[in-house]
mmCIF file of N, CA and C in Angstrom:
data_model
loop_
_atom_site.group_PDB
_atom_site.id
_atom_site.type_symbol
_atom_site.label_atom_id
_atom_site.label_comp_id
_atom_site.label_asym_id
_atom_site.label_seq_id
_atom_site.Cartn_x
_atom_site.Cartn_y
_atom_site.Cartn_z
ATOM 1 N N UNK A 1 168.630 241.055 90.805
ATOM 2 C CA UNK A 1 169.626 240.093 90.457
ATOM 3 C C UNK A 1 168.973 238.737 90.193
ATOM 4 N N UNK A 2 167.659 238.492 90.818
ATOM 5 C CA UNK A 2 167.342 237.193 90.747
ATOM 6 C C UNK A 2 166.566 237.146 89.358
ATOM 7 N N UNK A 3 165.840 238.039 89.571
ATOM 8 C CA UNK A 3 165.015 237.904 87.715
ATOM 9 C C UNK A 3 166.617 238.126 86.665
ATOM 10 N N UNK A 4 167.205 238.380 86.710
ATOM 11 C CA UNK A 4 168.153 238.566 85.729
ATOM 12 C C UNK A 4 169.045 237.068 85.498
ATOM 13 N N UNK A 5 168.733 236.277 86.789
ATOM 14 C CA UNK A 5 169.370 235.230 86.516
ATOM 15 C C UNK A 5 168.108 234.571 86.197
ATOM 16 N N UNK A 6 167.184 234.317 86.566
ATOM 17 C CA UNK A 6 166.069 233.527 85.857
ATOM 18 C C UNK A 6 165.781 234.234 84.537
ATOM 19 N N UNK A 7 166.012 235.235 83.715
ATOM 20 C CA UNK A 7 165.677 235.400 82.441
ATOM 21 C C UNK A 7 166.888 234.836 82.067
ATOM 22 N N UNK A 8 167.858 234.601 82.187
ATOM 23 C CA UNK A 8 169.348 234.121 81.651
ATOM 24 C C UNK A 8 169.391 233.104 81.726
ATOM 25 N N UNK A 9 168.210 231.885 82.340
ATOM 26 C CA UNK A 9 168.283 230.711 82.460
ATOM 27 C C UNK A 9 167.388 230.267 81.802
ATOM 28 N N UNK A 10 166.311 230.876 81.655
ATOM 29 C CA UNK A 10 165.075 230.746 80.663
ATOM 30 C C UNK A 10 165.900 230.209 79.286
ATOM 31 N N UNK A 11 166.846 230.837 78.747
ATOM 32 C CA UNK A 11 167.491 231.008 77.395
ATOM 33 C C UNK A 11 168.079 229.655 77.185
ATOM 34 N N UNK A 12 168.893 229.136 78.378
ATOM 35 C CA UNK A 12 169.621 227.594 78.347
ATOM 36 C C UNK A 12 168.620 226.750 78.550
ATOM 37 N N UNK A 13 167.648 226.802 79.046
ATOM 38 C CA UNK A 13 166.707 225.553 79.256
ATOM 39 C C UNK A 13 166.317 224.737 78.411
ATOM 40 N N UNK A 14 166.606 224.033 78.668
ATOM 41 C CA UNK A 14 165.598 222.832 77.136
ATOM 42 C C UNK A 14 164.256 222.953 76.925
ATOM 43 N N UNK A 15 163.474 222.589 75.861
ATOM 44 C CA UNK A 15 161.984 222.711 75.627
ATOM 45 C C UNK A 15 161.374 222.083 76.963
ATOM 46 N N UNK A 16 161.822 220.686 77.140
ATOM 47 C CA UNK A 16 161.052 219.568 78.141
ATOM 48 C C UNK A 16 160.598 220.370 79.951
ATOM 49 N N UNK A 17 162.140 220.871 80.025
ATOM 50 C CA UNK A 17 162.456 221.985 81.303
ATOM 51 C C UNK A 17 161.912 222.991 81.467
ATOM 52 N N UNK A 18 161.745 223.679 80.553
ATOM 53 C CA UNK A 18 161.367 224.888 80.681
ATOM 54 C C UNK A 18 159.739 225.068 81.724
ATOM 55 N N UNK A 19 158.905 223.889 81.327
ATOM 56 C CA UNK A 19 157.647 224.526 81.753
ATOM 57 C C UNK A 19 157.822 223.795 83.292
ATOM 58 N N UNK A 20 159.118 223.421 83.870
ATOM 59 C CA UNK A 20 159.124 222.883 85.410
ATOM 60 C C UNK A 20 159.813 223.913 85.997
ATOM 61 N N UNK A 21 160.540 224.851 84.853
ATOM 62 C CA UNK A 21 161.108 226.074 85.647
ATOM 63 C C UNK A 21 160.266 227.357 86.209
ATOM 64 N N UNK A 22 159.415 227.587 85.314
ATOM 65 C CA UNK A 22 158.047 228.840 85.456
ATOM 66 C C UNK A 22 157.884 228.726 86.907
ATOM 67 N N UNK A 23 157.460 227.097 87.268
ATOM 68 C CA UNK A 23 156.551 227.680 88.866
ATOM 69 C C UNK A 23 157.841 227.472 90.031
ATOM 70 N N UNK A 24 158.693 227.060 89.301
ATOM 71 C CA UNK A 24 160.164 226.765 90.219
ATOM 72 C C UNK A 24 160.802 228.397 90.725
ATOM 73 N N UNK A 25 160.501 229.309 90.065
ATOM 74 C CA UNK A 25 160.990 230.678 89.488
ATOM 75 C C UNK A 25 159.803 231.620 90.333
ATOM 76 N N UNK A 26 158.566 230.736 89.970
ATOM 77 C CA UNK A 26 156.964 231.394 90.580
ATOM 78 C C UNK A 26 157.404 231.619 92.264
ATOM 79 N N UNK A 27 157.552 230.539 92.556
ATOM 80 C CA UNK A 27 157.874 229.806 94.011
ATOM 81 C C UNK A 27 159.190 230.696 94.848
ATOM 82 N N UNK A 28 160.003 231.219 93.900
ATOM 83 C CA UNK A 28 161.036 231.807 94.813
ATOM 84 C C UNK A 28 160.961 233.027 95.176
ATOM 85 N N UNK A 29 159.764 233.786 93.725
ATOM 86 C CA UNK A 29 159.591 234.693 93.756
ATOM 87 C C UNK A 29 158.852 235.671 94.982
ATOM 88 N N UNK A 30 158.371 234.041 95.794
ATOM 89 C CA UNK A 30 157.446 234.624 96.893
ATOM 90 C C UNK A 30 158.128 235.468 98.334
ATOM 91 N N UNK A 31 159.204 234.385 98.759
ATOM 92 C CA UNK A 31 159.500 234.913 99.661
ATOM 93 C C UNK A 31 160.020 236.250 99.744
ATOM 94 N N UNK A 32 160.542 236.334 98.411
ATOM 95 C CA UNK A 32 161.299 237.747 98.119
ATOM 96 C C UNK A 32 160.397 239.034 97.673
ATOM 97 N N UNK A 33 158.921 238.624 97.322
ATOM 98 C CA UNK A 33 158.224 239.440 97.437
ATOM 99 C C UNK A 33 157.471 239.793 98.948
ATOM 100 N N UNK A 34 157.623 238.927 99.775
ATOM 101 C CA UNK A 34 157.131 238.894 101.188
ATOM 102 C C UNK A 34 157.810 239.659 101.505
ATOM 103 N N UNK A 35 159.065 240.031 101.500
ATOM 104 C CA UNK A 35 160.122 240.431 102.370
ATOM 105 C C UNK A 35 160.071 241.651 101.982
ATOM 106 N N UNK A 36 160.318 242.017 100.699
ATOM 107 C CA UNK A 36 160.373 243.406 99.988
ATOM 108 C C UNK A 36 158.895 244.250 100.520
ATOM 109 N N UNK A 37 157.532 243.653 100.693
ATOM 110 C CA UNK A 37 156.357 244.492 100.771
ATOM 111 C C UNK A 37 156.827 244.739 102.777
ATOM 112 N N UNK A 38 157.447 243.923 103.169
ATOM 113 C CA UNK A 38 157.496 243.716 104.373
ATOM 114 C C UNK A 38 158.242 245.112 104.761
ATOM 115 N N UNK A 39 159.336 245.279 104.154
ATOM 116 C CA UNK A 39 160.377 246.428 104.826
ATOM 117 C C UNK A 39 160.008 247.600 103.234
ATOM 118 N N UNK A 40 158.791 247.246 103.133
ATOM 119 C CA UNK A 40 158.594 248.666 102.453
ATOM 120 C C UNK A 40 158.178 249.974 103.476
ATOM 121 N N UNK A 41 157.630 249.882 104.511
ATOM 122 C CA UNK A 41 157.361 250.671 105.136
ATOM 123 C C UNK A 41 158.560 251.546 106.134
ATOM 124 N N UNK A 42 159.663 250.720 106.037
ATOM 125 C CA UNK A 42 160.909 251.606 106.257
ATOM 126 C C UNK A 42 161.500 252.115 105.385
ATOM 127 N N UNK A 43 161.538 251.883 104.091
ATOM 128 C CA UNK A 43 161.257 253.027 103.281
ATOM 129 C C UNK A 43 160.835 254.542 103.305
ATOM 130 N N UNK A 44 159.325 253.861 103.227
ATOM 131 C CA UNK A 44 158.809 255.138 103.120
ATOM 132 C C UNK A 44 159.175 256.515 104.595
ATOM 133 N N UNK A 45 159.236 255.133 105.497
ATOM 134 C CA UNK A 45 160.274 256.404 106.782
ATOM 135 C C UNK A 45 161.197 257.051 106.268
ATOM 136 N N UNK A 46 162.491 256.058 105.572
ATOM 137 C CA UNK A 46 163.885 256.454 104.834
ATOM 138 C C UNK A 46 163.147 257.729 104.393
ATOM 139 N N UNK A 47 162.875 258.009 103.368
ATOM 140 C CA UNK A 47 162.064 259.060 102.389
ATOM 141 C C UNK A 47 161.777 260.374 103.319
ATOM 142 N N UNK A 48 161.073 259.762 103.904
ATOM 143 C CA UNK A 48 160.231 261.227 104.847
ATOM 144 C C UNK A 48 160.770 261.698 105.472
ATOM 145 N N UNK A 49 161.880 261.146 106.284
ATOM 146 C CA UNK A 49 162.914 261.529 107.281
ATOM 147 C C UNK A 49 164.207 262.507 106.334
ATOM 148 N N UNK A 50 164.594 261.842 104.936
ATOM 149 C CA UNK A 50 165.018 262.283 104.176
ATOM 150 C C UNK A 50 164.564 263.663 103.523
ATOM 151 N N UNK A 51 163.478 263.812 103.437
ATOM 152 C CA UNK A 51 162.586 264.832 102.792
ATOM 153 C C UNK A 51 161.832 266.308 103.568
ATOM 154 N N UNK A 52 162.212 265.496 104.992
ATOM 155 C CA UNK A 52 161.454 266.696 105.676
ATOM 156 C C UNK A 52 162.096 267.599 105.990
ATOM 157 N N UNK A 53 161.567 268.718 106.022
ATOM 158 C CA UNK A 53 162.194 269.869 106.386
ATOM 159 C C UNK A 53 162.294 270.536 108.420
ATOM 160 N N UNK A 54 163.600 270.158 108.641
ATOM 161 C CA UNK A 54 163.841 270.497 110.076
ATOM 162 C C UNK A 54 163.688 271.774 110.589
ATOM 163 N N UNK A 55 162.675 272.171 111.213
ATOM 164 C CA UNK A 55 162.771 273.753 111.867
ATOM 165 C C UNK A 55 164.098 274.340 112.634
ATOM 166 N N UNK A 56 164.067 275.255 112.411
ATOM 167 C CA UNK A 56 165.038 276.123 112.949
ATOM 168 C C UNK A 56 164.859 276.595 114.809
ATOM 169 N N UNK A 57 165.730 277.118 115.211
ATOM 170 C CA UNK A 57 165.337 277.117 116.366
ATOM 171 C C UNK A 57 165.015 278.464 116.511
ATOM 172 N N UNK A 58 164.104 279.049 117.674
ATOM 173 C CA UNK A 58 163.581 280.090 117.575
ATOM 174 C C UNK A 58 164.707 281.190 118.455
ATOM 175 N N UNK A 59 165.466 280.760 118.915
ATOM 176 C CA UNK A 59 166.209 281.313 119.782
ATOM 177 C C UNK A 59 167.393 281.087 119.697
ATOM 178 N N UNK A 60 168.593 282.430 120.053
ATOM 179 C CA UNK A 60 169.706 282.382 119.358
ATOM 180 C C UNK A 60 171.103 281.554 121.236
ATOM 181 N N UNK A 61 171.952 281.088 120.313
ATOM 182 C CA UNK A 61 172.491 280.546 121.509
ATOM 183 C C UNK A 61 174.044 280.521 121.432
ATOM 184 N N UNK A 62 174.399 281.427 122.596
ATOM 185 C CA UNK A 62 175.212 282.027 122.588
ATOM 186 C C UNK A 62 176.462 281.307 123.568
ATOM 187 N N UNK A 63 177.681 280.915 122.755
ATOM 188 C CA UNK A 63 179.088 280.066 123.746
ATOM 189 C C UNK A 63 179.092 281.015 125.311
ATOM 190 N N UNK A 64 179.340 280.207 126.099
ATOM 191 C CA UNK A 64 179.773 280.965 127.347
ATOM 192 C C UNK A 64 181.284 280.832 127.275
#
């Protein structure tokens, strides 16, 4: 959502603006890349936990 609003703002900017927006855009981009590499590794849990295959039980179990 955020690059979609910074390419959509790129378009209105004036010539003069434009080159104070790049590192304005650079700059926000950080924290949100911090955060994203940050909770990538619950991900890859999401995934595996998602993906793995649960054994069966070896033994049958019967209502009393």
């Amino acid at each position: 959502m955020l690059v979609s609003f910074c390419a959509g703002h790129v378009f209105i900017l004036n010539q003069e603006l434009r080159y104070v927006a790049y590192p304005l855009y650079a700059a926000l981009c950080f924290p949100i890349t911090f955060f994203g590499l940050a909770q990538l590794s619950l991900y890859f849990d999401l995934v595996l936990a998602i993906l793995k295959k649960i054994p069966q039980r070896s033994y049958r179990v019967f209502p009393h």
